[in-house]
CSV table of C-alpha atoms and ligand atoms in Angstrom, one decimal:
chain,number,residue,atom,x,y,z
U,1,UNK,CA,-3.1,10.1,72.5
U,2,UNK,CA,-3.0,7.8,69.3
U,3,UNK,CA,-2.5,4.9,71.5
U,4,UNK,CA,-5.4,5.2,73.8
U,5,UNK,CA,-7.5,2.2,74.2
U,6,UNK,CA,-4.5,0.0,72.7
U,7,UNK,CA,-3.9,-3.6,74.6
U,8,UNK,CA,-0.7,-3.6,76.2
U,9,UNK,CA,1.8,-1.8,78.2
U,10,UNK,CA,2.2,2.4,77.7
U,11,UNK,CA,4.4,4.5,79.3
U,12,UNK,CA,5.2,8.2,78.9
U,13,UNK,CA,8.2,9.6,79.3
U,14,UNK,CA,10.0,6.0,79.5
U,15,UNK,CA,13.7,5.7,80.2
U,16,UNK,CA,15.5,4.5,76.9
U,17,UNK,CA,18.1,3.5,78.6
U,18,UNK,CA,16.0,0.8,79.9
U,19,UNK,CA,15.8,-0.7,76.6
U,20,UNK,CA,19.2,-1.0,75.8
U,21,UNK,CA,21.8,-3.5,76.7
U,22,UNK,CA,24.1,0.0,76.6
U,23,UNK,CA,22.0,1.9,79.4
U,24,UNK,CA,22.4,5.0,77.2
U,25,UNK,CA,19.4,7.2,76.0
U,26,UNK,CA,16.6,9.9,77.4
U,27,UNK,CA,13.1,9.6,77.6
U,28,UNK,CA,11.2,8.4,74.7
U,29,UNK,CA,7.8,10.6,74.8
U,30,UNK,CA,6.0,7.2,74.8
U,31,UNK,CA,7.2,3.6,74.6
U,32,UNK,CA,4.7,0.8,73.5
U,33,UNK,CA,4.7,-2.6,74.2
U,34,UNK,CA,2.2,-4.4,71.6
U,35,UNK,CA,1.2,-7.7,72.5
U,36,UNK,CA,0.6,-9.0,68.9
U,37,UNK,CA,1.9,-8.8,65.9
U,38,UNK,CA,-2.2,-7.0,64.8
U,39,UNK,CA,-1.5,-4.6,67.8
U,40,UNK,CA,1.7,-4.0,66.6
U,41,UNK,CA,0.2,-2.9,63.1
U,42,UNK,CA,-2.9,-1.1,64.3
U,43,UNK,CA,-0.1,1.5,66.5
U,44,UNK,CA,1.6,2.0,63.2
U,45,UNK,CA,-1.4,2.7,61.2
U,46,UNK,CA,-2.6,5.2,64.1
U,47,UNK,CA,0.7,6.8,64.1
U,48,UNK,CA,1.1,6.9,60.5
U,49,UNK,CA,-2.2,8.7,60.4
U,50,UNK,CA,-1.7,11.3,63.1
U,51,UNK,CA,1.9,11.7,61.5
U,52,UNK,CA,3.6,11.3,65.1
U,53,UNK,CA,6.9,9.6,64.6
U,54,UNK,CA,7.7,5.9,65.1
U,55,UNK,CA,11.0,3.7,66.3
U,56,UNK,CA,10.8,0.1,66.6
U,57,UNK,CA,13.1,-1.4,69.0
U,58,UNK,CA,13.9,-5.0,69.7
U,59,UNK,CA,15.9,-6.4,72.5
U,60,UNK,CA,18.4,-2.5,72.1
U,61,UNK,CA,21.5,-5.0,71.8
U,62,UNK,CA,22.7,-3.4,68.7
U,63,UNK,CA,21.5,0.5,69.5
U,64,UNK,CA,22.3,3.9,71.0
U,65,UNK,CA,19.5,5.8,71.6
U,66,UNK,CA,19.7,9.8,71.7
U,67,UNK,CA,20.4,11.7,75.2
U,68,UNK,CA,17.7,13.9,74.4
U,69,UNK,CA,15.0,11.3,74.0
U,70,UNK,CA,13.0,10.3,71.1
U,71,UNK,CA,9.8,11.9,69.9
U,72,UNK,CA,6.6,10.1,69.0
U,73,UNK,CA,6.3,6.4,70.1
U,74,UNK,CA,9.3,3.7,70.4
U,75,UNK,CA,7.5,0.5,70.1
U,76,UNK,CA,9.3,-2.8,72.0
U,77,UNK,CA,9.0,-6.0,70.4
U,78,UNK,CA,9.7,-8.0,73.0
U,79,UNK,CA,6.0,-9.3,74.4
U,80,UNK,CA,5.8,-10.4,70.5
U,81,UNK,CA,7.0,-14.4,72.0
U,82,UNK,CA,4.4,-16.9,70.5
U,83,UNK,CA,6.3,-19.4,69.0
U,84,UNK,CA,5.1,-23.3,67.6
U,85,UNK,CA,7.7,-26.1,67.1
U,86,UNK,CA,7.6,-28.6,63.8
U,87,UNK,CA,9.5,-31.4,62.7
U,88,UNK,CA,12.8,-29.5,62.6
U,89,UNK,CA,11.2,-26.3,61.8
U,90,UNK,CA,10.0,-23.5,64.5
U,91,UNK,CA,7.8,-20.3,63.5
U,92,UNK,CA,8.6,-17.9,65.9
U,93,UNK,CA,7.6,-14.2,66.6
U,94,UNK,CA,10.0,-11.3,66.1
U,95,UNK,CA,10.3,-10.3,70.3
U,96,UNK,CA,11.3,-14.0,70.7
U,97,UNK,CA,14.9,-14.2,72.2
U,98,UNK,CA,17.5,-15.6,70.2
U,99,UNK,CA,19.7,-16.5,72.8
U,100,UNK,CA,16.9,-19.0,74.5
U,101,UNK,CA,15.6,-20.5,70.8
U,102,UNK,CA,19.5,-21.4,70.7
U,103,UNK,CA,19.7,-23.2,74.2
U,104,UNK,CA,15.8,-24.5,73.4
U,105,UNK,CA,16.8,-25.3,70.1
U,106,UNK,CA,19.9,-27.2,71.3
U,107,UNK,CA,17.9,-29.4,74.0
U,108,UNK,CA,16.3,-31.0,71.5
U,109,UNK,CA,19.5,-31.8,69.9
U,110,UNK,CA,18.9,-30.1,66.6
U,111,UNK,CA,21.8,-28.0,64.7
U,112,UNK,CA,22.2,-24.8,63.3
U,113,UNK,CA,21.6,-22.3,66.2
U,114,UNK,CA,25.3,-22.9,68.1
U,115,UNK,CA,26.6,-19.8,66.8
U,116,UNK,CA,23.8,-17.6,68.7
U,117,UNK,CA,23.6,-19.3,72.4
U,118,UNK,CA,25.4,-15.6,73.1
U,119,UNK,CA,23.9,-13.1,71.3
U,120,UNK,CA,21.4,-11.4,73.4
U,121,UNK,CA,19.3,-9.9,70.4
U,122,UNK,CA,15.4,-10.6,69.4
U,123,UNK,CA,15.0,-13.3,66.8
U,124,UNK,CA,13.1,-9.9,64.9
U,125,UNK,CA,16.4,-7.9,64.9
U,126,UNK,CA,18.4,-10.9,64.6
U,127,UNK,CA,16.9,-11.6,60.9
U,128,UNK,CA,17.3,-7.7,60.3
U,129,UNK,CA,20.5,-7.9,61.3
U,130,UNK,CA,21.6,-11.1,60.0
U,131,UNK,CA,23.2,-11.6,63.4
U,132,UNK,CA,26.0,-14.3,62.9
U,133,UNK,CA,29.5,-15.3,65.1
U,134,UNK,CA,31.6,-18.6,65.0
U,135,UNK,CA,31.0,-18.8,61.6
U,136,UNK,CA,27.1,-19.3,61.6
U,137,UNK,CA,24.3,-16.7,60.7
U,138,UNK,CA,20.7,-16.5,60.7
U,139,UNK,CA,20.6,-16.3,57.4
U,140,UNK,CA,21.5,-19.8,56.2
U,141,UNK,CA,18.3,-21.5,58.5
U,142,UNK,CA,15.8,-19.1,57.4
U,143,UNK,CA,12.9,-20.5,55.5
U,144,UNK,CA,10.7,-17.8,55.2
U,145,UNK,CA,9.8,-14.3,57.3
U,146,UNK,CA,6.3,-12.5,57.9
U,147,UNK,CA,6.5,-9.0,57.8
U,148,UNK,CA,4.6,-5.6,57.9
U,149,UNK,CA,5.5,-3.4,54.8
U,150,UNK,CA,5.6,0.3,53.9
U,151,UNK,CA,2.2,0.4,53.1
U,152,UNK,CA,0.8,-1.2,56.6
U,153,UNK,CA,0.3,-4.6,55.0
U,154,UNK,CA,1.6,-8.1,56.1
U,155,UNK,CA,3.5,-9.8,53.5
U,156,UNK,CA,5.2,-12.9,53.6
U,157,UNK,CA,8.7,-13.5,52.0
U,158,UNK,CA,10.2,-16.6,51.0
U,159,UNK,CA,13.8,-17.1,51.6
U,160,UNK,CA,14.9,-16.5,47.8
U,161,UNK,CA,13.1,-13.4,47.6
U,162,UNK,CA,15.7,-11.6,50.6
U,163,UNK,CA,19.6,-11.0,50.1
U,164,UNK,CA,21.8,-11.8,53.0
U,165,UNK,CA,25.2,-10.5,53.1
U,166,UNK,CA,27.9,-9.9,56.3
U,167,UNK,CA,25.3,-7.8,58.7
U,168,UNK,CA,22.9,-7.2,55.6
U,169,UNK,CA,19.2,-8.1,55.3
U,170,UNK,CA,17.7,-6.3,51.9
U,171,UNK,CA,14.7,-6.1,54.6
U,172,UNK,CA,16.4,-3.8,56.6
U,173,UNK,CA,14.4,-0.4,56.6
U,174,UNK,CA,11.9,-1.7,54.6
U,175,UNK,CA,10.0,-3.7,56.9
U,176,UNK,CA,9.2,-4.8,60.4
U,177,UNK,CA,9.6,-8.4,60.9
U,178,UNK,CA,6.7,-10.1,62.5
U,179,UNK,CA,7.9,-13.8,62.2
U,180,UNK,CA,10.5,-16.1,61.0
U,181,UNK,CA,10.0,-19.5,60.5
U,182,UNK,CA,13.3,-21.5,60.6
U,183,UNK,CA,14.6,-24.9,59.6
U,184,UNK,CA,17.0,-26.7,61.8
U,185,UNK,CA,19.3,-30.3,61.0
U,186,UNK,CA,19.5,-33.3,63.0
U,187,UNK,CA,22.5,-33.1,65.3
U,188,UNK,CA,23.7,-34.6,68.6
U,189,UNK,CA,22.4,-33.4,71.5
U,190,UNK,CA,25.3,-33.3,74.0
U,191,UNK,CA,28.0,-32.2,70.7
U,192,UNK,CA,25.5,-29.3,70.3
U,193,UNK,CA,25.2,-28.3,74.0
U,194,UNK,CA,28.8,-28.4,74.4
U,195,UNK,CA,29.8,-26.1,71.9
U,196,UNK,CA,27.3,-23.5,73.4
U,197,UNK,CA,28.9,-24.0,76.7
U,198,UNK,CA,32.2,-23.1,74.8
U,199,UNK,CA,31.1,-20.3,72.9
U,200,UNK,CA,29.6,-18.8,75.7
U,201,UNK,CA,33.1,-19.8,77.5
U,202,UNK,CA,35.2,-17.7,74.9
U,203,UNK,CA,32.7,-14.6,74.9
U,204,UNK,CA,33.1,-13.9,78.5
U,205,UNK,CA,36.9,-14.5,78.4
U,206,UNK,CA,36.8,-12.3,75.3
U,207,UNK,CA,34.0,-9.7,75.7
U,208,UNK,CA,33.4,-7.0,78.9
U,209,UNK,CA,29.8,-8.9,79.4
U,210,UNK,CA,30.3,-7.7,82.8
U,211,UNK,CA,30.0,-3.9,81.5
U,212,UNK,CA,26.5,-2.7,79.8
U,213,UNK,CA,28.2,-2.5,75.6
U,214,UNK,CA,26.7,-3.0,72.5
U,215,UNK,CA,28.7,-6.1,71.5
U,216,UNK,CA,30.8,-4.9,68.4
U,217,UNK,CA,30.8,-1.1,67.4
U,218,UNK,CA,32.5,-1.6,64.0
U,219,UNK,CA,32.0,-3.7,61.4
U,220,UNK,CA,35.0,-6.1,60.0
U,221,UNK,CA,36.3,-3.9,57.0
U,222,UNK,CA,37.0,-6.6,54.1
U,223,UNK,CA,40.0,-9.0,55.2
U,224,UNK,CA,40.6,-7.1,58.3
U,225,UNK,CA,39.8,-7.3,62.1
U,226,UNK,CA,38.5,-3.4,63.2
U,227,UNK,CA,38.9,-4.9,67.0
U,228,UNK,CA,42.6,-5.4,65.7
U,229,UNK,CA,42.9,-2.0,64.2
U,230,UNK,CA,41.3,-0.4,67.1
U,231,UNK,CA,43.8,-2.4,69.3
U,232,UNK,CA,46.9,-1.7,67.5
U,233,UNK,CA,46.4,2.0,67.1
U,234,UNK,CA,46.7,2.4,70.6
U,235,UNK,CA,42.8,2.8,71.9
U,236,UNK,CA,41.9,0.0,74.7
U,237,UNK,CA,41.5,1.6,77.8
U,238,UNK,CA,41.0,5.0,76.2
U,239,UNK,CA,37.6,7.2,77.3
U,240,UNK,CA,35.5,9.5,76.5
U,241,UNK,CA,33.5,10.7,79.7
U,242,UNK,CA,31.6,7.4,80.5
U,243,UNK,CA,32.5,5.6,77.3
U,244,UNK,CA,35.4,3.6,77.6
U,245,UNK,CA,36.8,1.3,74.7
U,246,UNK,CA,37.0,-1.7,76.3
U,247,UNK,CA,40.4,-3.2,78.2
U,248,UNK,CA,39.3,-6.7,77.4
U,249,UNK,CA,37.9,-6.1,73.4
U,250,UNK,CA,38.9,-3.1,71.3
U,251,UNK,CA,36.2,-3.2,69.5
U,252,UNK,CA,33.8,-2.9,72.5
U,253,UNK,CA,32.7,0.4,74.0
U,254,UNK,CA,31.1,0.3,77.5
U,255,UNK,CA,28.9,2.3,79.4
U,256,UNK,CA,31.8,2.6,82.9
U,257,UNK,CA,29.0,4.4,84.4
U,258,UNK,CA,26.6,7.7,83.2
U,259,UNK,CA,27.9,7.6,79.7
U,260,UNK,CA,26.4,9.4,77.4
U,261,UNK,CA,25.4,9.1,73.4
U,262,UNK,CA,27.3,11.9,73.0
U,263,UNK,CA,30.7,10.4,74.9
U,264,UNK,CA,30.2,7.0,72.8
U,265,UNK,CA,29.9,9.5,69.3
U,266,UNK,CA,32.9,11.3,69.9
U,267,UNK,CA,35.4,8.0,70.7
U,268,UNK,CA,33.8,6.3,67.7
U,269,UNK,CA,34.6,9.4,65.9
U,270,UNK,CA,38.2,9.9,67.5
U,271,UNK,CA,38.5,6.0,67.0
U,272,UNK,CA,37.4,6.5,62.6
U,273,UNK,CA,39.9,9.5,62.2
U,274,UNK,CA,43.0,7.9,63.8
U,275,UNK,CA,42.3,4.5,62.2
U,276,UNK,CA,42.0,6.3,58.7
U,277,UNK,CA,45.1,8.1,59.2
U,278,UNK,CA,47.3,5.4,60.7
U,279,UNK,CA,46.3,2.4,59.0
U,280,UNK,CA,44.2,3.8,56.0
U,281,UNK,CA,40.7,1.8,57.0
U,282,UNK,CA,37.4,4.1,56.9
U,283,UNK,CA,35.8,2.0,59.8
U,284,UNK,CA,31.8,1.9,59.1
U,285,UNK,CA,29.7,0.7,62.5
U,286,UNK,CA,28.2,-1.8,63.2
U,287,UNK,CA,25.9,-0.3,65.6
U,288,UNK,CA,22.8,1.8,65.1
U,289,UNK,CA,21.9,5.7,66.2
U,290,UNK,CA,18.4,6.2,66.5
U,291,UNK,CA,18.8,9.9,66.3
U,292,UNK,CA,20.2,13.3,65.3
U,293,UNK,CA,24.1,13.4,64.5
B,1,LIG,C1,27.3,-8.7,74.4
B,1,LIG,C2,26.8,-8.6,73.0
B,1,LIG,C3,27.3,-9.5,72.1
B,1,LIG,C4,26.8,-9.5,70.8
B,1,LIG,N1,27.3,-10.5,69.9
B,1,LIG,C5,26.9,-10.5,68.6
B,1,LIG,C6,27.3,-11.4,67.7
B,1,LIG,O1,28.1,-12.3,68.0
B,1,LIG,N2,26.9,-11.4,66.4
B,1,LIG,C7,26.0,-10.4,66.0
B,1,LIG,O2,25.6,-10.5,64.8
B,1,LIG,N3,25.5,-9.5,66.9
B,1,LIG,C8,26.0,-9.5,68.2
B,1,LIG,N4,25.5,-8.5,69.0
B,1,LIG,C9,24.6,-7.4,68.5
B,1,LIG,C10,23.1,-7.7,68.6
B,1,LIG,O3,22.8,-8.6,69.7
B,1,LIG,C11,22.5,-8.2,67.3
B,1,LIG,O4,22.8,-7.3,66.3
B,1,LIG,C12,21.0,-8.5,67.4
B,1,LIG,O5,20.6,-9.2,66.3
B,1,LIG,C13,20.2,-7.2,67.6
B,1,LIG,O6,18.9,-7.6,67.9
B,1,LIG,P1,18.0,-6.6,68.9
B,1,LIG,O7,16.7,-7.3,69.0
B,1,LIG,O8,18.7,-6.3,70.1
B,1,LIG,O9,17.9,-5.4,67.9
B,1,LIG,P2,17.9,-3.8,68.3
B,1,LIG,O10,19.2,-3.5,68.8
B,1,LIG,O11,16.7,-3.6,69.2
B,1,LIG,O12,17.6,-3.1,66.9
B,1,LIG,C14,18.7,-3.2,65.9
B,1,LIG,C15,18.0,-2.7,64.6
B,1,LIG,O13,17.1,-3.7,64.2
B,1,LIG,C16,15.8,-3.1,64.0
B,1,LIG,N5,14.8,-4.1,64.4
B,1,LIG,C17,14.7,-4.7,65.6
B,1,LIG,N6,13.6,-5.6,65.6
B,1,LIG,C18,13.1,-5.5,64.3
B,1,LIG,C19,12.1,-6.2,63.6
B,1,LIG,N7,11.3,-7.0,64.3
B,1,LIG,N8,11.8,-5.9,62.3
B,1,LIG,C20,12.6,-5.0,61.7
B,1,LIG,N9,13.6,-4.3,62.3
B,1,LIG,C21,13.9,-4.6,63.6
B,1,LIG,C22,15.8,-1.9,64.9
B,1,LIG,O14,14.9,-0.9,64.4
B,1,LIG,C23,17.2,-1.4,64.7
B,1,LIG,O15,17.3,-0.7,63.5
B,1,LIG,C24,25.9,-8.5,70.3
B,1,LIG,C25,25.5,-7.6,71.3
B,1,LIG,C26,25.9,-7.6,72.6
B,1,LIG,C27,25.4,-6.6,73.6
């Protein structure tokens, strides 16, 4: 197997449904836990040589894996954790979780993570993502990122050189993040901690957190709310075998028990076609399929 003698964590036939906050997804033929950044590229390079397919996964808070599994090797960023704090500043590797730099972050009374005490993603899929809510985003504190490339090399990019949008990284699909370093303001302390507390107040008043989901399904269409649209055409309490669009959130699908990636494709696809024909909106998601459609 291209991964034999490799430091870390291999499994065969792993559960994907373990890796995502959904609990959705077959076997992966082998998952891969690299323990550094170098062990991270050396599985790629083996991979890429034996021409067995790769999947990089992060904290699987923004992903529905296939019922049928996935071939070749789904690599899990999540050991990738070193992390070194500066004045204001932290470098930080991709497996890192956001949620905890935020609440770290916050203790030391510096500003600009508040937005992301709740978002239960890797800092690595964060910055691919540009993960954002209560109008913050990843995007605006990022000084630089560390990355592997298409050709197996690691190259750094400065700030300038990536475009950010709503949900966009240029990055995306180009590269694997390795490391972010990220630049912080001085703030208050107990102000920053409290409005944590309160965003993390309104999410579980607002969102099924209770439920395994996939946060959002939908992306905002331009000047619209899709959760709105979902809500208003009727959908909230609606299923499709196991997938249920959320009573608390339109815009959430959960996992009531045993859903499949199959149930969750059909209700987004029921929930595109009535949208378009009621209310004329060609709802694009938010969330990713690693897999055949
Ligand atoms: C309850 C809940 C609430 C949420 N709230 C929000 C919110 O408020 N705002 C928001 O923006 N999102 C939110 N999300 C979605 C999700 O947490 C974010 O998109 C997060 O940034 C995804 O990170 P991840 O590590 O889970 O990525 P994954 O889901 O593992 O992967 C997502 C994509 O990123 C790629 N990827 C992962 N790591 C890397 C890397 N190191 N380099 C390159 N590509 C990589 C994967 O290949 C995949 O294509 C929420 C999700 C949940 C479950």
């Amino acid at each position: 197997m291209v991964l034999d003698g490799m430091p870390g964590r291999v499994e065969k036939n792993y559960p994907l449904k373990q890796l995502t906050t959904w609990k959705i997804g077959g076997p992966a033929e082998f998952a891969y836990w690299p323990q550094t950044f170098q062990d991270l590229k050396e599985a790629r390079q083996r991979a890429m040589a034996a021409k067995v397919p790769l999947w990089l996964v992060g904290r699987g808070s923004n992903l529905l894996l296939p019922d049928e599994g996935l071939p070749g090797i789904t690599l899990v960023t999540t050991q990738l954790r070193s992390i070194d704090w500066g004045d204001y500043t932290v470098r930080v590797e991709a497996g890192y979780p956001l949620a905890r730099l935020a609440q770290e972050v916050g203790e030391r009374g510096w500003g600009g993570l508040e937005f992301a005490r709740g978002i239960p993603g890797t800092v690595g899929g964060a910055v691919i993502m540009n993960a954002g809510a209560h109008g913050g985003e990843i995007a605006s504190l990022i000084e630089r990122v560390s990355a592997i490339t298409v050709n197996g090399t690691i190259r750094t990019f400065e700030r300038a050189e990536i475009e950010f949008g709503y949900r966009f990284c240029s990055l995306r699909g180009e590269v694997w993040i390795t490391e972010a370093v990220l630049k912080f303001t001085r703030g208050d302390r107990t102000e920053i901690l409290q409005m944590m507390r309160e965003n993390l107040r309104n999410r579980s008043m607002n969102q099924p957190l209770e439920i395994p989901n996939a946060g959002s399904v939908f992306r905002n269409p331009p000047g619209n709310s899709a959760g709105r649209l979902i809500e208003a055409a009727g959908w909230k309490g609606r299923s499709i075998g196991g997938a249920q669009v959320s009573n608390k959130h339109a815009n959430f699908i959960v996992n009531t028990g045993g859903a499949k990636a199959t149930d969750v494709l059909a209700l987004i696809a029921e929930i595109q076609r009535d949208v378009q024909e009621k209310y004329g909106f060609d709802l694009q998601t938010e969330i990713e399929y690693l897999g055949k459609k």
